[in-house]
Amino acid sequence: MSRLAIIGGDAAGMSAASQALRRDPDLDVVAFERTPYTSYSACGIPYWIGKDLSHERGSAPLIVRSPEKHRERGIDVRTRTEVIGIDLDSRRLTVKDLETQTESEEGFDELVIATGAVAKAPPVPGADTVEPSRTVDAAERFHAALERGGDSAVVIGAGYIGLEMAEALVKRGLTVSMLDIADQVMNVALDKDMAEHVLRGARDEGIHVHLSTPLESIEPGVVHAGGRAFPADHVVVATGVRPAVAIAIDAGLEVGELGGLLVDDHQRCRGADGVYAAGDCVESWHRLLERPINVQLGTHANKQGRIAGVNATGGDASFPGVIGTAVSRICSVEIARTGLTEKEVAELTDFDVVAVTAQSTTRAGYFPGTGPIWVKLVAERGTGRLLGGQIVGVEGAAKRADVLAVAIWTGMTVHELEMMDLGYAPPVSPVYDPLLVAASAAVRALDS
Amino acid sequence: MSRLAIIGGDAAGMSAASQALRRDPDLDVVAFERTPYTSYSACGIPYWIGKDLSHERGSAPLIVRSPEKHRERGIDVRTRTEVIGIDLDSRRLTVKDLETQTESEEGFDELVIATGAVAKAPPVPGADTVEPSRTVDAAERFHAALERGGDSAVVIGAGYIGLEMAEALVKRGLTVSMLDIADQVMNVALDKDMAEHVLRGARDEGIHVHLSTPLESIEPGVVHAGGRAFPADHVVVATGVRPAVAIAIDAGLEVGELGGLLVDDHQRCRGADGVYAAGDCVESWHRLLERPINVQLGTHANKQGRIAGVNATGGDASFPGVIGTAVSRICSVEIARTGLTEKEVAELTDFDVVAVTAQSTTRAGYFPGTGPIWVKLVAERGTGRLLGGQIVGVEGAAKRADVLAVAIWTGMTVHELEMMDLGYAPPVSPVYDPLLVAASAAVRALDS
């Protein structure tokens, strides 16, 4: 009987495991996971910390499928077990039981590496004292620390996770300072003009946002940054992550410029037969940049894991790449982006573009619950091809980016988008949907 | 100075007028409108009747732009004025002042016909005694009648408008019976399996829905249907509309099989130089059926009116057609459709298709506010091309149809859709968006 080993029991790994077993019920599938949990929603952690999610059953809402459930389906899940070495020639893994600290060896025929990502600690004194809440057990420890008391928190990094965690801590009644070295929030995700709307929302919610404020040191009870001291009974570091690829590199697997494992469109690791990788630890093909990027999102991890599971069992599935779609909701502000921002176009491409922003409303102007929405579009001069979209607004704003995602994916022009047959009804849209309003503005800008 | 005359002062007509004047500020633009209002939201009427919209300033929330505002911008608006004749050879209109009942003549160089649609009265005794609430003044009269008293209402027709009006009347405290000859609600818009979810929502809201119940007669205080008598202090007839084209036909203009004015993609009436038509009174090109259909929606009226205004002033704009997108929210159920339903495919096309329905949730399963969403996809066998989508679900469901609309518009396959880079964040989506879940189901159905 053939044996498929999975390193990492979250979205990518367990998607691969499940898919493989579905296709080949006789397959021997073993999955190794460092934490006590499998298939958890890391994206849900800030909402659990903020108690949007009930704590009645502890961290249960974050667990999509427990190790027990996976075992019932026939997957041999080993939790609290870390893979510390991969030998591709002998097809063996060295694994360490984190409870007993004993090491042993496990064979495999096919391998899926789904080791995820680890937080990047900022290069300042004390940064290594802060545990990032990237896993459910880490989130449980942070929650326990919050329960023990403290009035103040400092969140370092004003990206998606930083903002989500800052909101969670405000909801728990803490005084929250948020620091970022950049002169805008969401420096990686959004153009500065669009980020202003998010900044306003964060400040309205009571987050004390300090931009252009470089971190200096983290000490017990205090964070020094930009020449000031910020009281910090609790500290959250959310300054990005990097692929967790140490054992893969040791095994001789190739990583790309951005530090992720290099895979082809079948999630096959370059130059290693029968070895697949998926999720946060890989680089994914960006269809507009036409090169691999490193992006950490559960949606890609799930899809790539599934594809690895298909191909590891003799199937033929491929991942068509990404276009940079991401959404979030922070402090009653919905945020979305897809394709390229104006900044990314300038820094990473030779595209000649126009960018326009149109303000509109999410519902008919007269309808209860209507509110502002800003849509920024980036379109190529000459062709009019849509290359990027950013959306900030009230409820109902963010998922409109999916419409732009399909338009970008298929190479639609803003001229075509302007006349698209989108749905209209007063409770869900103005007669000209905000996307059409923005497309019209882009057409005028291109034609002028 | 050239003169542009507009017949009809709602969405299509006033869009044409505004666009023309924007392009040519010296143009003499006159618009004739039967009612006292211009640029009103007929789509908003049910929500105004149901008091979702404030009545503090009367019907003001329904008026997007008043005659006075249009006049300030230089459009000569004549309200309570009906055009009763068009002479294309002498370029003259016969108009009637509805206040004084006097007739006069008005010349024009270019003409835009935007006469909208009129309700189809069912062919039963008494049907002509019910005034449809299609205009703001008619809605005001209906509201006044409701204010005068009455406990019961009968709504005839279980389409979008019938359901919206039934909900409005329930909200006003009336006992509402809804009758339809069909064996499902939304017989034209949705397949029966999807309509079941709407039916359940309507019944949950307290609407007494009677299907397969043919109307027999409407008498004062009572409606007879299906051999039963329904108490009816108020009656709403919502059994569809037909294009208002009597004067256009008298003038020799051509209508299509479905009764709407035939126009080309520049909104030019066939065979009549300098004469344009737009909105509910025309037939619009359906990109999948590849023939004209008659569809009444404010979004098309606005776009077509604008295009007529461009072309009437020497510009070159074209309307690319429709694909049957429509959305609504009824009784906390959001409803959407785009492309073709399974029924439409069977009745109107030769496409060989599979249809699948997938149930999912609007947000992450553990996130507050999440709820059920059903997505039905229709895809062509062999090619996998997406041909239609229907969505019913809680808040956040309907506008997802716009994503399908772009996919259908661009000829995307369900295989491609399954791997689309759509936005994921727990507050707005499960990790597999409902559209991806449905696309996966369609892929499996096509491959099996």
Coordinates of C-alpha atoms in Angstrom, one line a residue, chain B:
Chain B
M1 CA -30.6 76.0 -32.7
S2 CA -31.3 72.3 -32.9
R3 CA -34.1 70.9 -30.7
L4 CA -34.1 67.6 -28.9
A5 CA -37.5 66.4 -27.7
I6 CA -37.9 63.7 -25.1
I7 CA -41.1 61.8 -24.5
G8 CA -41.1 60.5 -20.9
G9 CA -39.4 62.1 -17.9
D10 CA -38.2 59.1 -16.0
A11 CA -34.9 57.3 -16.0
A12 CA -34.3 56.7 -19.7
G13 CA -35.7 60.1 -20.9
M14 CA -34.0 62.3 -18.3
S15 CA -30.7 60.4 -18.7
A16 CA -30.9 61.1 -22.4
A17 CA -31.8 64.8 -21.8
S18 CA -29.0 65.3 -19.2
Q19 CA -26.4 63.5 -21.3
A20 CA -27.3 65.5 -24.4
L21 CA -27.2 68.8 -22.6
R22 CA -23.8 67.9 -21.0
R23 CA -22.4 67.3 -24.5
D24 CA -24.0 70.3 -26.1
P25 CA -24.9 73.0 -23.6
D26 CA -26.5 75.1 -26.4
L27 CA -29.0 72.4 -27.3
D28 CA -32.7 73.1 -26.8
V29 CA -33.9 70.2 -24.8
V30 CA -37.6 69.7 -24.0
A31 CA -39.0 66.8 -22.1
F32 CA -42.7 65.8 -21.8
E33 CA -43.9 63.9 -18.8
R34 CA -47.5 62.8 -18.0
T35 CA -47.1 62.7 -14.2
P36 CA -46.1 65.6 -11.9
Y37 CA -42.7 64.0 -11.3
T38 CA -39.4 63.3 -13.1
S39 CA -36.6 60.9 -12.5
Y40 CA -38.3 58.9 -9.9
S41 CA -37.5 55.5 -8.6
A42 CA -40.4 53.2 -9.5
C43 CA -38.3 50.4 -8.0
G44 CA -38.5 52.2 -4.7
I45 CA -42.3 52.4 -4.6
P46 CA -42.9 49.1 -2.7
Y47 CA -40.4 50.1 0.0
W48 CA -42.1 53.5 0.3
I49 CA -45.5 51.8 0.6
G50 CA -44.0 49.5 3.2
K51 CA -42.6 52.6 5.1
D52 CA -39.0 51.3 4.8
L53 CA -38.6 54.8 3.5
S54 CA -39.6 57.8 5.5
H55 CA -42.9 59.5 4.7
E56 CA -41.8 62.7 6.5
R57 CA -41.5 64.6 3.3
G58 CA -44.1 62.7 1.4
S59 CA -42.9 60.9 -1.6
A60 CA -39.6 62.9 -1.8
P61 CA -37.3 59.9 -1.1
L62 CA -38.5 58.4 -4.4
I63 CA -37.6 61.5 -6.5
V64 CA -34.0 61.3 -7.7
R65 CA -34.2 64.7 -9.5
S66 CA -37.3 66.9 -9.5
P67 CA -38.5 68.9 -12.6
E68 CA -37.3 72.1 -10.9
K69 CA -33.7 70.7 -10.6
H70 CA -33.8 69.6 -14.3
R71 CA -35.0 73.1 -15.3
E72 CA -32.2 74.7 -13.3
R73 CA -29.8 72.7 -15.5
G74 CA -31.5 74.0 -18.6
I75 CA -33.9 71.3 -19.5
D76 CA -37.4 72.5 -20.5
V77 CA -39.5 70.0 -18.5
R78 CA -43.2 69.9 -19.1
T79 CA -44.9 67.8 -16.5
R80 CA -48.6 66.8 -16.6
T81 CA -48.1 66.9 -20.4
E82 CA -48.8 63.9 -22.6
V83 CA -47.5 63.4 -26.1
I84 CA -50.5 62.0 -28.1
G85 CA -49.0 62.0 -31.6
I86 CA -45.7 61.9 -33.4
D87 CA -45.3 63.1 -37.0
L88 CA -41.9 62.0 -38.2
D89 CA -42.1 63.6 -41.6
S90 CA -43.0 67.1 -40.3
R91 CA -40.9 66.5 -37.1
R92 CA -43.8 67.6 -34.9
L93 CA -45.4 66.2 -31.7
T94 CA -49.0 66.7 -30.7
V95 CA -49.0 67.3 -26.9
K96 CA -51.9 67.6 -24.5
D97 CA -51.8 69.6 -21.3
L98 CA -53.4 67.3 -18.8
E99 CA -54.4 70.1 -16.5
T100 CA -56.2 72.2 -19.1
Q101 CA -56.9 69.4 -21.6
T102 CA -55.7 71.7 -24.4
E103 CA -53.6 70.3 -27.3
S104 CA -50.8 72.0 -29.1
E105 CA -47.9 71.2 -31.4
E106 CA -44.2 71.1 -30.7
G107 CA -41.4 70.7 -33.2
F108 CA -38.2 68.7 -32.9
D109 CA -35.1 67.8 -34.8
E110 CA -34.0 64.8 -32.8
L111 CA -36.4 62.7 -30.7
V112 CA -36.0 60.2 -27.8
I113 CA -38.9 58.0 -27.0
A114 CA -38.8 56.9 -23.4
T115 CA -42.5 56.1 -22.8
G116 CA -41.8 53.2 -20.5
A117 CA -44.3 50.4 -19.9
V118 CA -47.9 50.0 -18.8
A119 CA -49.3 47.3 -16.5
K120 CA -51.0 44.3 -18.2
A121 CA -54.5 44.0 -16.7
P122 CA -55.5 40.4 -16.3
P123 CA -58.4 39.5 -18.6
V124 CA -61.1 39.1 -15.8
P125 CA -64.0 41.2 -14.8
G126 CA -63.1 44.1 -12.6
A127 CA -59.4 44.1 -13.4
D128 CA -59.7 47.6 -14.9
T129 CA -60.9 49.0 -11.6
V130 CA -57.4 48.6 -10.0
E131 CA -54.9 51.3 -10.6
P132 CA -51.3 49.9 -10.7
S133 CA -48.8 51.7 -8.5
R134 CA -46.2 52.2 -11.3
T135 CA -45.8 56.0 -10.9
V136 CA -45.2 58.1 -7.9
D137 CA -48.6 59.8 -8.1
A138 CA -50.3 56.4 -8.4
A139 CA -48.3 55.3 -5.3
E140 CA -49.4 58.4 -3.5
R141 CA -53.0 57.5 -4.3
F142 CA -52.6 53.9 -3.1
H143 CA -50.9 55.1 0.1
A144 CA -53.8 57.5 0.7
A145 CA -56.3 54.6 0.2
L146 CA -54.4 52.5 2.7
E147 CA -54.5 55.3 5.2
R148 CA -58.2 55.5 4.9
G149 CA -58.4 52.0 6.4
G150 CA -59.0 48.4 5.5
D151 CA -57.5 45.2 7.0
S152 CA -57.1 42.9 4.0
A153 CA -55.3 43.0 0.8
V154 CA -55.0 40.7 -2.2
V155 CA -51.9 40.8 -4.4
I156 CA -52.3 39.2 -7.8
G157 CA -49.1 38.0 -9.3
A158 CA -46.1 36.5 -7.3
G159 CA -43.3 38.0 -9.3
Y160 CA -40.8 40.6 -8.0
I161 CA -43.3 43.4 -7.7
G162 CA -46.1 41.3 -6.3
L163 CA -43.8 39.9 -3.6
E164 CA -42.3 43.4 -2.8
M165 CA -45.8 44.9 -2.5
A166 CA -47.1 41.9 -0.5
E167 CA -44.3 42.4 2.0
A168 CA -45.0 46.1 2.2
L169 CA -48.6 45.5 3.0
V170 CA -47.8 42.9 5.7
K171 CA -45.5 45.5 7.2
R172 CA -48.4 47.9 7.3
G173 CA -50.3 45.4 9.3
L174 CA -52.7 44.1 6.6
T175 CA -53.7 40.4 6.1
V176 CA -52.3 39.7 2.7
S177 CA -53.3 37.0 0.3
M178 CA -51.1 36.5 -2.7
L179 CA -52.4 34.7 -5.8
D180 CA -50.7 33.3 -8.8
I181 CA -51.8 31.0 -11.5
A182 CA -48.4 29.4 -11.7
D183 CA -47.3 26.6 -9.3
Q184 CA -44.4 28.6 -8.0
V185 CA -43.5 32.2 -7.0
M186 CA -41.3 34.2 -9.4
N187 CA -42.3 32.0 -12.3
V188 CA -40.6 34.1 -14.9
A189 CA -37.4 34.8 -12.9
L190 CA -36.5 31.6 -11.2
D191 CA -36.5 27.9 -11.6
K192 CA -39.1 26.2 -9.3
D193 CA -36.5 24.6 -7.0
M194 CA -34.9 28.0 -6.2
A195 CA -38.3 29.6 -5.9
E196 CA -39.2 27.3 -3.1
H197 CA -36.7 29.1 -0.8
V198 CA -38.4 32.4 -1.7
L199 CA -41.8 30.9 -1.1
R200 CA -40.7 29.8 2.4
G201 CA -39.4 33.2 3.2
A202 CA -42.6 34.9 2.0
R203 CA -44.7 32.5 4.1
D204 CA -42.5 33.0 7.1
E205 CA -43.1 36.7 6.8
G206 CA -46.9 36.1 7.0
I207 CA -47.9 36.4 3.4
H208 CA -50.6 33.9 2.5
V209 CA -49.4 32.6 -0.8
H210 CA -51.9 30.7 -3.0
L211 CA -50.3 29.1 -6.0
S212 CA -52.0 27.4 -9.0
T213 CA -54.9 29.7 -8.2
P214 CA -56.3 31.3 -11.4
L215 CA -57.9 34.7 -11.0
E216 CA -61.6 34.9 -11.8
S217 CA -62.9 38.3 -10.9
I218 CA -62.2 41.4 -8.9
E219 CA -65.2 42.9 -7.1
P220 CA -65.4 45.7 -4.4
G221 CA -64.0 44.1 -1.3
V222 CA -63.5 40.6 -2.6
V223 CA -61.3 38.8 -5.2
H224 CA -62.5 35.5 -6.6
A225 CA -59.8 33.0 -7.6
G226 CA -59.4 29.3 -7.8
G227 CA -63.0 28.8 -6.7
R228 CA -62.5 30.8 -3.5
A229 CA -63.3 34.3 -2.3
F230 CA -60.5 36.3 -0.8
P231 CA -61.3 39.4 1.3
A232 CA -59.8 42.4 -0.4
D233 CA -60.1 45.8 1.1
H234 CA -57.2 46.6 -1.2
V235 CA -56.0 45.0 -4.4
V236 CA -52.6 45.1 -6.1
V237 CA -52.3 43.8 -9.6
A238 CA -48.7 42.8 -10.5
T239 CA -49.1 40.5 -13.4
G240 CA -46.5 42.1 -15.6
V241 CA -46.2 45.0 -18.0
R242 CA -46.0 45.7 -21.7
P243 CA -44.1 48.4 -23.5
A244 CA -46.0 51.7 -23.9
V245 CA -45.7 52.1 -27.6
A246 CA -49.1 53.1 -29.0
I247 CA -48.1 56.6 -30.2
A248 CA -44.8 55.1 -31.6
I249 CA -46.7 52.5 -33.6
D250 CA -49.1 55.2 -34.9
A251 CA -46.1 57.1 -36.1
G252 CA -45.0 54.1 -38.1
L253 CA -42.2 52.8 -35.9
E254 CA -41.5 49.1 -35.7
V255 CA -42.0 46.9 -32.7
G256 CA -40.6 43.4 -32.2
E257 CA -42.3 40.1 -31.4
L258 CA -42.4 41.0 -27.8
G259 CA -44.0 44.3 -28.3
G260 CA -41.1 46.7 -27.7
L261 CA -39.7 49.2 -30.1
L262 CA -36.9 47.8 -32.3
V263 CA -33.7 49.7 -31.9
D264 CA -30.1 49.1 -33.0
D265 CA -27.2 49.1 -30.6
H266 CA -27.1 52.9 -30.8
Q267 CA -30.7 53.0 -29.5
R268 CA -31.8 54.3 -33.0
C269 CA -35.3 53.3 -34.0
R270 CA -35.3 51.2 -37.1
G271 CA -35.8 53.1 -40.2
A272 CA -36.3 56.5 -38.6
D273 CA -33.5 59.0 -38.8
G274 CA -32.8 61.0 -35.7
V275 CA -35.3 59.0 -33.6
Y276 CA -34.1 57.1 -30.6
A277 CA -35.8 55.0 -28.0
A278 CA -34.6 53.7 -24.6
G279 CA -35.8 52.0 -21.4
D280 CA -38.9 49.9 -20.7
C281 CA -40.5 50.7 -24.1
V282 CA -37.7 49.0 -26.2
E283 CA -36.5 45.5 -26.9
S284 CA -32.9 44.9 -25.8
W285 CA -30.4 42.5 -27.3
H286 CA -29.9 39.4 -25.1
R287 CA -26.4 38.2 -25.5
L288 CA -27.0 34.6 -24.8
L289 CA -30.4 34.2 -26.6
E290 CA -29.0 36.2 -29.5
R291 CA -32.2 38.0 -30.0
P292 CA -34.1 41.0 -28.6
I293 CA -36.1 40.6 -25.4
N294 CA -38.3 43.0 -23.5
V295 CA -37.0 43.7 -20.0
Q296 CA -38.0 46.5 -17.6
L297 CA -35.2 47.6 -15.3
G298 CA -34.0 51.0 -14.2
T299 CA -30.4 50.1 -14.8
H300 CA -30.9 49.4 -18.5
A301 CA -33.1 52.5 -18.8
N302 CA -30.4 54.7 -17.4
K303 CA -27.7 53.3 -19.6
Q304 CA -29.8 53.2 -22.8
G305 CA -31.0 56.8 -22.1
R306 CA -27.4 58.0 -21.8
I307 CA -26.5 56.2 -25.0
A308 CA -29.4 57.8 -26.8
G309 CA -28.3 61.2 -25.5
V310 CA -24.8 60.7 -26.7
N311 CA -25.8 59.6 -30.2
A312 CA -28.5 62.2 -30.5
T313 CA -25.8 64.8 -30.2
G314 CA -23.4 63.4 -32.8
G315 CA -21.6 61.0 -30.5
D316 CA -21.0 57.3 -31.0
A317 CA -22.0 55.1 -28.1
S318 CA -23.5 51.6 -28.1
F319 CA -25.4 49.4 -25.8
P320 CA -23.8 45.9 -25.6
G321 CA -27.0 44.1 -24.6
V322 CA -28.2 42.3 -21.5
I323 CA -27.8 38.9 -20.0
G324 CA -30.9 38.9 -17.7
T325 CA -29.4 40.0 -14.4
A326 CA -31.9 40.9 -11.8
V327 CA -31.8 41.1 -8.0
S328 CA -34.2 41.8 -5.2
R329 CA -34.7 41.5 -1.5
I330 CA -38.0 40.2 -0.3
C331 CA -38.9 39.4 3.3
S332 CA -35.2 39.1 4.4
V333 CA -34.5 36.8 1.5
E334 CA -32.1 38.1 -1.1
I335 CA -32.8 36.9 -4.7
A336 CA -30.7 37.1 -7.8
R337 CA -30.5 35.7 -11.2
T338 CA -28.3 36.2 -14.3
G339 CA -27.9 34.5 -17.6
L340 CA -30.5 31.8 -18.3
T341 CA -32.5 29.6 -15.9
E342 CA -32.8 25.9 -16.6
K343 CA -36.4 26.5 -17.7
E344 CA -35.3 29.2 -20.1
V345 CA -32.6 27.0 -21.6
A346 CA -35.2 24.3 -22.1
E347 CA -37.9 26.5 -23.6
L348 CA -35.8 29.0 -25.6
T349 CA -32.5 27.4 -26.6
D350 CA -30.8 24.4 -28.0
F351 CA -28.1 24.4 -25.3
D352 CA -27.3 21.0 -23.8
V353 CA -26.7 21.8 -20.1
V354 CA -26.3 20.5 -16.6
A355 CA -27.8 22.3 -13.7
V356 CA -26.6 22.0 -10.1
T357 CA -27.5 23.7 -6.8
A358 CA -25.1 24.0 -3.9
Q359 CA -26.1 25.1 -0.4
S360 CA -23.5 27.0 1.6
T361 CA -23.2 30.0 3.9
T362 CA -22.8 33.7 3.3
R363 CA -20.0 34.1 5.9
A364 CA -17.7 31.7 7.6
G365 CA -19.9 29.0 9.2
Y366 CA -18.9 30.1 12.7
F367 CA -19.3 33.9 12.1
P368 CA -22.2 35.9 13.6
G369 CA -24.7 36.8 10.9
T370 CA -23.9 33.9 8.7
G371 CA -26.8 32.2 7.0
P372 CA -27.8 29.9 4.2
I373 CA -27.3 30.7 0.6
W374 CA -28.3 28.5 -2.4
V375 CA -26.5 28.9 -5.7
K376 CA -27.7 27.2 -8.8
L377 CA -25.5 27.2 -11.9
V378 CA -26.4 26.2 -15.4
A379 CA -23.4 25.1 -17.6
E380 CA -23.1 23.8 -21.1
R381 CA -22.1 20.2 -21.5
G382 CA -18.9 19.7 -23.3
T383 CA -17.6 23.2 -23.1
G384 CA -18.4 23.8 -19.4
R385 CA -19.3 27.3 -20.3
L386 CA -21.4 29.1 -17.6
L387 CA -24.8 30.0 -19.0
G388 CA -26.8 31.0 -15.9
G389 CA -26.8 31.5 -12.2
Q390 CA -29.6 31.9 -9.6
I391 CA -29.0 32.8 -5.9
V392 CA -31.3 32.9 -2.9
G393 CA -30.1 33.5 0.6
V394 CA -29.7 35.8 3.5
E395 CA -28.1 39.3 3.5
G396 CA -24.9 39.2 1.3
A397 CA -26.3 36.7 -1.1
A398 CA -27.8 38.6 -4.0
K399 CA -24.9 40.8 -5.3
R400 CA -22.7 37.7 -5.7
A401 CA -24.7 37.2 -8.9
D402 CA -22.7 40.1 -10.4
V403 CA -19.6 37.9 -10.2
L404 CA -21.5 35.3 -12.2
A405 CA -22.7 38.0 -14.6
V406 CA -19.2 38.9 -15.5
A407 CA -18.3 35.3 -15.8
I408 CA -21.2 34.6 -18.2
W409 CA -20.5 37.8 -20.1
T410 CA -17.0 36.8 -20.8
G411 CA -17.7 33.1 -21.6
M412 CA -16.0 31.7 -18.5
T413 CA -16.3 28.0 -17.8
V414 CA -17.2 26.5 -14.5
H415 CA -13.8 24.9 -14.4
E416 CA -12.2 28.3 -14.5
L417 CA -14.7 29.7 -12.0
E418 CA -14.0 27.0 -9.6
M419 CA -10.4 28.2 -9.2
M420 CA -11.1 32.0 -9.3
D421 CA -9.3 34.2 -6.9
L422 CA -12.3 35.5 -5.0
G423 CA -12.1 37.3 -1.7
Y424 CA -12.1 35.4 1.6
A425 CA -12.4 36.8 5.1
P426 CA -14.6 35.3 7.9
P427 CA -17.0 38.3 8.2
V428 CA -17.9 38.3 4.5
S429 CA -17.3 34.8 3.1
P430 CA -16.5 31.2 3.9
V431 CA -13.0 30.1 2.8
Y432 CA -14.7 28.5 -0.3
D433 CA -17.1 31.2 -1.5
P434 CA -20.6 29.8 -2.2
L435 CA -19.9 30.5 -5.9
L436 CA -16.8 28.3 -5.8
V437 CA -18.7 25.6 -4.0
A438 CA -21.4 25.7 -6.7
A439 CA -18.8 25.8 -9.5
S440 CA -17.1 22.7 -8.0
A441 CA -20.4 20.9 -8.0
A442 CA -21.0 21.9 -11.6
V443 CA -17.6 20.6 -12.6
R444 CA -18.3 17.2 -10.9
A445 CA -21.7 17.0 -12.6
L446 CA -20.1 17.8 -16.0
D447 CA -17.4 15.2 -15.5
S448 CA -19.6 12.4 -14.3

